[in-house]
Amino acid sequence: MPIKKICCIGAGYVGGPTCSVIALKCPNIMVTVVDKSKERIAQWNSDKLPIYEPGLDDVVKKCKGVNLFFSVDIEKGIREADLIFISVNTPTKTFGNGKGRAADLKYVEGAARMIADIADEDKIVVEKSTVPVRAAESIMNILRANHKPGVSYQILSNPEFLSEGTAIDNLLNADRVLIGGEDTKEGLAAVEELCWVYEHWIPRKNILTTNTWSSELSKLAANAFLAQRISSINSLSAVCEATGADVSEVARAVGRDSRIGPKFLQASVGFGGSCFQKDILNLVYICECLNLPEVAAYWQQVIDINEYQKSRFSAKVIGSLFNTVTDKKIALLGFAFKKDTGDTRESPAIHVAKTLLDEGAKLHIYDPKVESAQIIEDLTYAIDDYHVKKSVSLYNDAYSATAGTHAIVVCTEWDEFITLDYKNIYNAMMKPAYVFDGRNILDHDKLMKIGFEVHSIGKQMQRCGVKRTWGSMNQM
Ligand code: NAD
Ligand code: UGA
C-alpha cells in the first residue's frame, strides 16, 4: 500500500523543512507536522516562520493548507498516518549517567510511547532524529511491548543530512538519502515504501539502503568526518600563524588533491551548531561504553581542538588590545553559528562574547537574522543577567554597531559584512582601530590600507605596511 498520510513529530529545523519539501514533491501525500509546542506551531501557521531558511517561505506558502499542515493535535496526526517520522531533539544529557556526552533520548522515547498509546493500525515509524547506534532497538522494544492487539510496527532509520542555511537545496538535491531497516520481508517492504516517497524527486541511485545500525552509525560518522576536517584545518591555522604560512593557501593546495577535495577546509573561529559537538560527544560516549578508549580519544580530539580554537581566537583579541579590554567597546559582527540562519545553538560567538564580557568589555552586537531576545537569552545563560544588562548593546545594522568602538570582531561569515563601507566605519571608530576576522572573509589588504590593524585566522598580517616578525620561528 503506498503511503497516503505522513505525520512528523517535531516541527523544528529538521521536521519543518523536510516535511515541507516532501509535501512539495509529493502532492499525492498528506503531510502533517505536529509539535507539543503551541508557540512553534502557531509560528508555522503564521506568515513569520519560526526558523529562517532561504527558500523555505516559498515552499511552505505553496503547500500549507493544501497537503501540508502544522498542528498541535498530535493524537490525530499519529492516528491517521501510515508513516510517522520522529524528528524530535536529541540533546546531550545534562545530568546522570553519561552527563555531558551521551545523547538524551527522552524525547525520542516520549514520541515512541505516544505512538504506542495512540496507534490502532499498523505504522511505519521512521527515526529521523540523530540517535546512538541501536536506538531503533529501544524504539522497537517500547512499541512492541505496548502495542494494541493486531497492530504491528516497522522501524526504519532515515537520518537527515541537511545543513542549516542551505536546507532547501540540500533536501531538493540530496547527495544521498539513507534508509536503514530490518532484513525481514516486512522490514524490506517498509524500506521500499519510504524509498517510494523519496523517489518522487530523488533518483533511485542516490537512495542508499542499509541495515538499521549502519544507517544510525553513518549519520554520526558523517558529522564526525565533517567536523574533523574543520578541526584539522583549524589546528593547522595555529601552525600558519606561528610560521608565516597562510592557511587559505594551504587549504587550497591540500584541497586540490581530488582524494581530499576542497570543501569544509575553511579555517574559522571554530565550528558551532546544534549537532557537531553533540553527535561527536555521543560517538565518544558510545566508544567508551564499547570499551574502545583509543577510538573515543581519537574523536574527542576533534572537540578539544574546537575548544582550543575558540579560546585561541578570543585570547588573540584580548592580547592584541594591549592585554586589557576592560571598558573597551567591541563590535561583534554576527551571532549565528553560520551565515543564512538565525540559529545560535553552540555558536562560537557565544564563547567569544562570554570571554570578552568576563574581561570587562562592552559589546555592541549586530546579526542580520538572530532575534535580539535570543542573543540576550544566550548571553544571560552563559554569563548572568547583571553583566548582560550592564555591558551588552544590540544594534540593527553594522554601521551603528561599530561606531565609537575600539575593535570589530567578525564571528559569522554573513555576505553583507564583506561589502560594508569600511572607510566610513574606520572614520567612526576609536584609533588604533582593529579588525579580528574570525571567518577570513574580509579583504585584509584593503582594510590595512584604510588604516585598520587586522588579525585573521591562520595568517600573519602586516601592520601599517610592515610585515610582522615571525616571533619564535626567527629565533630557531
Ligand atoms: P529542534 O529542537 O529544532 O526541534 C525539535 C522539536 O521537537 C521541538 O519543536 C520540540 O518541541 C519537539 N518535540 C520534542 N518532543 C516532542 C514530543 N514528544 N511531541 C511533540 N513534539 C516534540 O531540533 P532539530 O534541530 O530539528 O533536530 C531534530 C533532530 O534532527 C535532532 O536529533 C538533530 O540531531 C537532528 N538533525 C538536526 C539538523 C539541523 O540542522 N538542525 C540536521 C540533521 C539532523
Ligand atoms: C551539519 C552538517 O553539515 C549536516 O550535514 C548535518 O545534517 C547537520 O550538521 C546536523 O546533523 O545537524 P550544520 O551544522 O547545519 O550542518 O552546518 P555546517 O555547514 O556543517 O556548519 C557547521 C559549523 O562549521 C558552522 O559553525 C560553520 O561555520 C563551521 N564551518 C563549516 C567551518 O568553520 N569551516 C568550514 O569549512 C565549514
XYZ file of N, CA, C and O in Angstrom, residues 16-150:
540
model
N 10.352 20.628 10.116
C 9.659 21.647 9.310
C 10.105 21.632 7.849
O 9.304 21.352 6.942
N 11.382 21.909 7.580
C 11.840 21.941 6.185
C 11.699 20.599 5.468
O 11.281 20.541 4.311
N 12.029 19.492 6.154
C 11.977 18.184 5.482
C 10.558 17.880 5.023
O 10.326 17.486 3.873
N 9.582 18.096 5.922
C 8.202 17.772 5.558
C 7.641 18.765 4.552
O 6.787 18.404 3.734
N 8.115 20.001 4.583
C 7.663 20.967 3.573
C 8.099 20.505 2.186
O 7.331 20.572 1.223
N 9.336 20.012 2.091
C 9.818 19.554 0.783
C 9.103 18.263 0.369
O 8.752 18.082 -0.807
N 8.845 17.378 1.324
C 8.093 16.158 0.975
C 6.714 16.553 0.433
O 6.258 16.040 -0.603
N 6.075 17.520 1.117
C 4.735 17.944 0.658
C 4.823 18.553 -0.743
O 3.976 18.294 -1.604
N 5.891 19.339 -0.978
C 6.047 19.985 -2.297
C 6.202 18.946 -3.400
O 5.614 19.062 -4.477
N 6.994 17.936 -3.119
C 7.329 16.964 -4.162
C 6.345 15.799 -4.245
O 6.375 15.040 -5.208
N 5.505 15.646 -3.229
C 4.560 14.518 -3.226
C 3.138 15.051 -3.050
O 2.554 14.907 -1.952
N 2.575 15.675 -4.079
C 1.242 16.250 -3.905
C 0.184 15.209 -3.562
O -0.888 15.541 -3.051
N 0.509 13.934 -3.815
C -0.444 12.856 -3.523
C -0.379 12.391 -2.065
O -1.105 11.496 -1.654
N 0.536 13.002 -1.278
C 0.649 12.605 0.136
C 0.236 13.780 1.022
O 0.615 14.922 0.784
N -0.550 13.477 2.057
C -0.970 14.478 3.042
C 0.070 14.478 4.165
O 0.313 13.432 4.772
N 0.675 15.628 4.402
C 1.756 15.683 5.395
C 1.334 16.574 6.569
O 0.985 17.744 6.373
N 1.384 16.031 7.778
C 1.054 16.831 8.967
C 2.249 16.844 9.901
O 2.768 15.785 10.265
N 2.677 18.052 10.266
C 3.802 18.181 11.204
C 3.219 18.579 12.548
O 2.515 19.591 12.646
N 3.493 17.770 13.568
C 2.920 18.067 14.887
C 4.031 18.380 15.880
O 5.170 17.936 15.718
N 3.687 19.160 16.879
C 4.666 19.510 17.903
C 3.917 19.791 19.198
O 2.772 20.255 19.185
N 4.597 19.530 20.315
C 3.952 19.816 21.604
C 4.021 21.305 21.925
O 3.331 21.778 22.819
N 4.872 22.049 21.192
C 4.982 23.481 21.448
C 3.919 24.242 20.648
O 3.998 24.348 19.417
N 2.951 24.786 21.383
C 1.863 25.541 20.734
C 2.433 26.745 20.010
O 1.989 27.114 18.921
N 3.428 27.357 20.650
C 4.018 28.574 20.095
C 4.666 28.289 18.735
O 4.491 29.016 17.774
N 5.409 27.183 18.673
C 6.096 26.845 17.427
C 5.098 26.557 16.307
O 5.258 27.015 15.177
N 4.048 25.831 16.648
C 3.055 25.501 15.626
C 2.345 26.785 15.173
O 2.106 26.981 13.976
N 2.064 27.676 16.132
C 1.410 28.947 15.757
C 2.314 29.719 14.788
O 1.833 30.326 13.822
N 3.627 29.672 15.023
C 4.549 30.380 14.112
C 4.551 29.750 12.721
O 4.551 30.442 11.720
N 4.538 28.418 12.685
C 4.484 27.755 11.362
C 3.188 28.119 10.635
O 3.155 28.197 9.412
N 2.132 28.357 11.410
C 0.848 28.695 10.783
C 0.701 30.187 10.516
O -0.306 30.624 9.969
N 1.718 30.976 10.901
C 1.670 32.426 10.658
C 2.514 32.769 9.422
O 3.069 31.881 8.772
N 2.628 34.065 9.134
C 3.454 34.472 7.991
C 4.931 34.520 8.355
O 5.789 34.544 7.477
N 5.243 34.581 9.655
C 6.658 34.612 10.061
C 7.021 33.242 10.651
O 6.679 32.920 11.784
N 7.704 32.453 9.841
C 8.023 31.080 10.246
C 9.004 31.090 11.432
O 9.759 32.058 11.599
N 9.011 30.022 12.228
C 9.876 30.029 13.417
C 11.360 29.929 13.091
O 12.190 30.168 13.956
N 11.704 29.535 11.854
C 13.126 29.473 11.520
C 13.369 30.224 10.218
O 12.503 30.263 9.344
N 14.568 30.833 10.134
C 14.942 31.487 8.877
C 15.756 30.493 8.063
O 16.780 29.983 8.520
N 15.282 30.238 6.863
C 15.975 29.292 5.994
C 15.687 29.740 4.554
O 14.511 29.771 4.148
N 16.720 30.135 3.798
C 16.462 30.618 2.436
C 15.617 29.629 1.621
O 15.919 28.432 1.599
N 14.559 30.127 0.995
C 13.715 29.298 0.119
C 12.570 28.610 0.854
O 11.626 28.122 0.219
N 12.633 28.572 2.186
C 11.611 27.831 2.944
C 10.241 28.498 2.849
O 9.217 27.814 2.653
N 10.215 29.821 2.952
C 8.928 30.541 2.912
C 8.130 30.169 1.667
O 6.930 29.888 1.739
N 8.816 30.143 0.513
C 8.130 29.853 -0.754
C 7.522 28.458 -0.749
O 6.371 28.259 -1.160
N 8.313 27.484 -0.279
C 7.825 26.100 -0.275
C 6.610 25.984 0.647
O 5.586 25.397 0.279
N 6.722 26.589 1.835
C 5.612 26.487 2.799
C 4.369 27.174 2.232
O 3.255 26.632 2.319
N 4.577 28.345 1.619
C 3.423 29.073 1.057
C 2.676 28.225 0.029
O 1.451 28.197 -0.019
N 3.463 27.513 -0.804
C 2.841 26.707 -1.867
C 2.021 25.551 -1.302
O 1.004 25.166 -1.875
N 2.465 24.974 -0.196
C 1.857 23.706 0.255
C 0.923 23.831 1.452
O 0.050 22.977 1.643
N 1.163 24.886 2.290
C 0.399 24.966 3.544
C -1.095 25.059 3.263
O -1.516 25.855 2.411
N -1.862 24.235 3.931
C -3.310 24.240 3.718
C -3.732 23.413 2.514
O -4.922 23.189 2.303
N -2.772 22.971 1.703
C -3.104 22.112 0.552
C -2.837 20.656 0.963
O -3.762 19.885 1.180
N -1.547 20.310 1.075
C -1.236 18.967 1.592
C -0.196 19.022 2.705
O 0.422 18.019 3.040
N -0.013 20.231 3.269
C 0.932 20.403 4.383
C 0.220 21.110 5.533
O -0.337 22.208 5.339
N 0.259 20.503 6.699
C -0.453 21.066 7.859
C 0.456 21.053 9.089
O 1.263 20.130 9.254
N 0.341 22.083 9.901
C 1.077 22.150 11.165
C 0.043 22.143 12.282
O -0.908 22.937 12.254
N 0.235 21.271 13.258
C -0.830 21.093 14.248
C -0.276 20.684 15.612
O 0.791 20.073 15.706
N -1.036 21.034 16.655
C -0.698 20.531 17.995
C -1.512 19.283 18.320
O -1.339 18.687 19.385
N -2.378 18.892 17.406
C -3.176 17.687 17.644
C -2.341 16.454 17.282
O -2.483 15.858 16.196
N -1.469 16.101 18.215
C -0.522 15.005 17.966
C -1.268 13.688 17.804
O -0.953 12.868 16.938
N -2.300 13.527 18.629
C -3.050 12.269 18.615
C -3.657 12.005 17.235
O -3.511 10.919 16.674
N -4.273 13.025 16.686
C -4.923 12.871 15.366
C -3.844 12.580 14.301
O -4.006 11.704 13.454
N -2.753 13.335 14.393
C -1.667 13.163 13.418
C -1.178 11.725 13.410
O -1.028 11.105 12.343
N -0.941 11.191 14.602
C -0.417 9.825 14.702
C -1.466 8.812 14.237
O -1.174 7.901 13.459
N -2.706 9.001 14.688
C -3.751 8.011 14.388
C -3.959 7.871 12.876
O -4.089 6.765 12.354
N -3.924 9.006 12.182
C -4.284 8.963 10.756
C -3.130 8.569 9.836
O -3.341 8.212 8.685
N -1.885 8.639 10.348
C -0.742 8.473 9.442
C -0.425 7.008 9.140
O -0.603 6.134 9.980
N 0.075 6.780 7.901
C 0.620 5.454 7.574
C 2.078 5.382 8.008
O 2.586 4.327 8.359
N 2.731 6.539 7.910
C 4.168 6.592 8.221
C 4.421 7.776 9.150
O 3.894 8.870 8.919
N 5.205 7.566 10.207
C 5.455 8.626 11.198
C 6.953 8.885 11.310
O 7.733 7.959 11.603
N 7.361 10.106 11.053
C 8.753 10.493 11.298
C 8.882 10.935 12.752
O 8.070 11.746 13.226
N 9.897 10.458 13.436
C 10.245 11.021 14.751
C 11.405 11.978 14.505
O 12.506 11.563 14.135
N 11.125 13.266 14.661
C 12.123 14.280 14.332
C 12.298 15.241 15.503
O 12.351 16.452 15.330
N 12.346 14.648 16.688
C 12.449 15.461 17.908
C 13.923 15.694 18.240
O 14.814 15.055 17.675
N 14.161 16.596 19.169
C 15.542 16.915 19.538
C 16.175 15.798 20.365
O 15.485 15.114 21.132
N 17.493 15.632 20.192
C 18.247 14.611 20.939
C 19.488 15.278 21.543
O 20.604 15.027 21.113
N 19.260 16.160 22.520
C 20.389 16.937 23.056
C 21.345 16.084 23.884
O 21.030 14.935 24.204
N 22.478 16.660 24.233
C 23.414 15.976 25.122
C 22.811 15.941 26.529
O 22.218 16.927 26.978
N 22.977 14.819 27.210
C 22.439 14.701 28.578
C 23.105 15.716 29.507
O 24.323 15.941 29.417
N 22.329 16.336 30.357
C 22.911 17.342 31.254
C 23.035 16.830 32.684
O 23.477 17.541 33.567
N 22.583 15.611 32.917
C 22.719 15.040 34.268
C 22.718 13.525 34.167
O 22.390 12.959 33.117
N 23.110 12.892 35.279
C 23.022 11.431 35.372
C 24.091 10.723 34.571
O 25.106 11.305 34.175
N 23.808 9.453 34.294
C 24.740 8.616 33.551
C 25.033 9.202 32.168
O 24.105 9.516 31.436
N 26.294 9.374 31.835
C 26.632 9.908 30.512
C 26.477 11.405 30.414
O 26.510 11.979 29.316
N 26.310 12.086 31.543
C 26.149 13.550 31.575
C 27.236 14.231 30.732
O 28.415 13.892 30.837
N 26.826 15.173 29.915
C 27.792 15.943 29.125
C 28.273 15.225 27.880
O 29.042 15.778 27.097
N 27.850 13.978 27.670
C 28.324 13.247 26.486
C 27.226 12.441 25.789
O 27.026 12.572 24.595
N 26.533 11.612 26.554
C 25.524 10.748 25.917
C 24.360 11.575 25.371
O 24.070 12.659 25.875
N 23.707 11.038 24.323
C 22.505 11.706 23.810
C 21.345 11.418 24.752
O 21.172 10.287 25.223
N 20.556 12.459 25.013
C 19.375 12.292 25.854
C 18.221 11.867 24.949
O 17.768 12.641 24.099
N 17.776 10.640 25.143
C 16.737 10.101 24.246
C 15.330 10.228 24.827
O 14.399 9.580 24.366
N 15.177 11.123 25.841
C 13.859 11.168 26.487
C 12.768 11.638 25.522
O 11.631 11.193 25.611
N 13.118 12.515 24.590
C 12.083 12.991 23.661
C 11.732 11.912 22.625
O 10.576 11.763 22.237
N 12.751 11.157 22.207
C 12.500 10.051 21.267
C 11.628 9.007 21.958
O 10.632 8.525 21.398
N 11.988 8.692 23.198
C 11.214 7.691 23.933
C 9.779 8.187 24.140
O 8.814 7.430 23.974
N 9.655 9.481 24.480
C 8.318 10.067 24.673
C 7.479 9.925 23.408
O 6.295 9.556 23.467
N 8.107 10.181 22.259
C 7.374 10.076 20.984
C 6.961 8.628 20.740
O 5.822 8.342 20.335
N 7.877 7.693 21.026
C 7.564 6.272 20.796
C 6.405 5.830 21.690
O 5.498 5.115 21.251
N 6.417 6.277 22.928
C 5.345 5.885 23.858
C 3.994 6.465 23.409
O 2.958 5.813 23.520
N 4.041 7.701 22.880
C 2.784 8.294 22.387
C 2.232 7.478 21.225
O 1.029 7.218 21.140
N 3.136 7.068 20.327
C 2.684 6.281 19.167
C 2.040 4.980 19.665
O 0.953 4.599 19.218
N 2.734 4.319 20.610
C 2.204 3.051 21.122
C 0.834 3.242 21.769
O -0.067 2.411 21.613
N 0.650 4.364 22.464
C -0.629 4.640 23.139
C -1.759 4.878 22.146
O -2.903 4.492 22.387
N -1.410 5.552 21.053
C -2.458 6.072 20.166
C -2.772 5.149 18.986
O -3.933 4.974 18.616
N -1.731 4.567 18.394
C -1.931 3.870 17.115
C -2.865 2.668 17.258
O -2.692 1.843 18.150
N -3.856 2.606 16.375
C -4.687 1.401 16.371
C -4.663 0.710 15.016
O -5.510 -0.124 14.709
N -3.679 1.107 14.182
C -3.440 0.408 12.909
C -1.942 0.273 12.715
O -1.168 0.990 13.373
N -1.502 -0.571 11.784
C -0.062 -0.756 11.517
C 0.587 0.569 11.121
O -0.032 1.381 10.408
N 1.821 0.778 11.572
C 2.540 2.018 11.228
C 3.984 1.705 10.850
O 4.589 0.788 11.421
N 4.499 2.532 9.958
C 5.950 2.551 9.742
C 6.465 3.734 10.546
O 5.993 4.866 10.364
N 7.376 3.466 11.466
C 7.917 4.534 12.315
C 9.354 4.797 11.875
O 10.173 3.871 11.806
N 9.623 6.056 11.529
C 10.926 6.384 10.949
C 11.703 7.283 11.905
O 11.259 8.374 12.245
N 12.874 6.810 12.273
C 13.750 7.562 13.166
C 14.516 8.572 12.291
O 15.373 8.187 11.505
N 14.112 9.849 12.385
C 14.824 10.877 11.612
C 15.786 11.640 12.511
O 16.824 12.140 12.060
N 15.477 11.713 13.791
C 16.412 12.331 14.738
C 17.745 11.597 14.677
O 17.797 10.411 14.349
N 18.809 12.315 15.028
C 20.129 11.678 15.121
C 20.230 10.979 16.469
O 20.015 11.603 17.510
N 20.558 9.691 16.429
C 20.486 8.880 17.657
C 21.725 7.999 17.776
O 22.447 7.789 16.794
N 21.979 7.445 18.952
C 23.085 6.487 19.091
C 22.792 5.208 18.311
O 21.624 4.910 18.027
N 23.850 4.456 17.992
C 23.646 3.190 17.283
C 22.795 2.271 18.160
O 23.013 2.179 19.364
N 21.867 1.627 17.534
C 20.918 0.678 18.139
C 19.766 1.361 18.890
O 19.023 0.704 19.617
N 19.582 2.674 18.673
C 18.437 3.349 19.296
C 17.127 2.777 18.756
O 16.125 2.702 19.479
N 17.144 2.349 17.489
C 15.918 1.803 16.897
C 15.429 0.593 17.680
O 14.231 0.301 17.735
N 16.394 -0.115 18.284
C 16.038 -1.296 19.070
C 15.172 -0.867 20.281
O 14.186 -1.523 20.616
N 15.577 0.277 20.910
C 14.815 0.760 22.068
C 13.408 1.173 21.629
O 12.420 0.885 22.316
N 13.335 1.859 20.487
C 12.010 2.287 19.991
C 11.151 1.042 19.740
O 9.982 0.964 20.128
N 11.789 0.062 19.090
C 11.075 -1.184 18.786
C 10.574 -1.852 20.065
O 9.418 -2.315 20.134
N 11.447 -1.903 21.086
C 11.054 -2.547 22.349
C 9.843 -1.847 22.957
O 8.909 -2.491 23.430
N 9.862 -0.508 22.943
C 8.741 0.243 23.520
C 7.465 -0.034 22.730
O 6.411 -0.326 23.286
N 7.584 0.036 21.385
C 6.382 -0.140 20.562
C 5.832 -1.552 20.669
O 4.626 -1.754 20.832
N 6.742 -2.538 20.605
C 6.253 -3.926 20.587
C 5.765 -4.363 21.971
O 4.893 -5.218 22.075
N 6.306 -3.734 23.026
C 5.855 -4.104 24.381
C 4.501 -3.474 24.703
O 3.809 -3.916 25.606
N 4.157 -2.406 23.977
C 2.926 -1.673 24.313
C 1.880 -1.694 23.192
O 0.912 -0.942 23.253
N 2.122 -2.507 22.162
C 1.219 -2.430 21.005
C -0.191 -2.921 21.327
O -0.384 -3.775 22.192
N -1.146 -2.337 20.597
C -2.533 -2.803 20.775
C -2.714 -4.080 19.955
O -1.980 -4.282 18.980
N -3.678 -4.908 20.307
C -3.844 -6.166 19.579
C -4.001 -5.916 18.076
O -4.730 -5.012 17.664
N -3.278 -6.684 17.290
C -3.409 -6.586 15.833
C -2.600 -5.474 15.207
O -2.566 -5.340 13.980
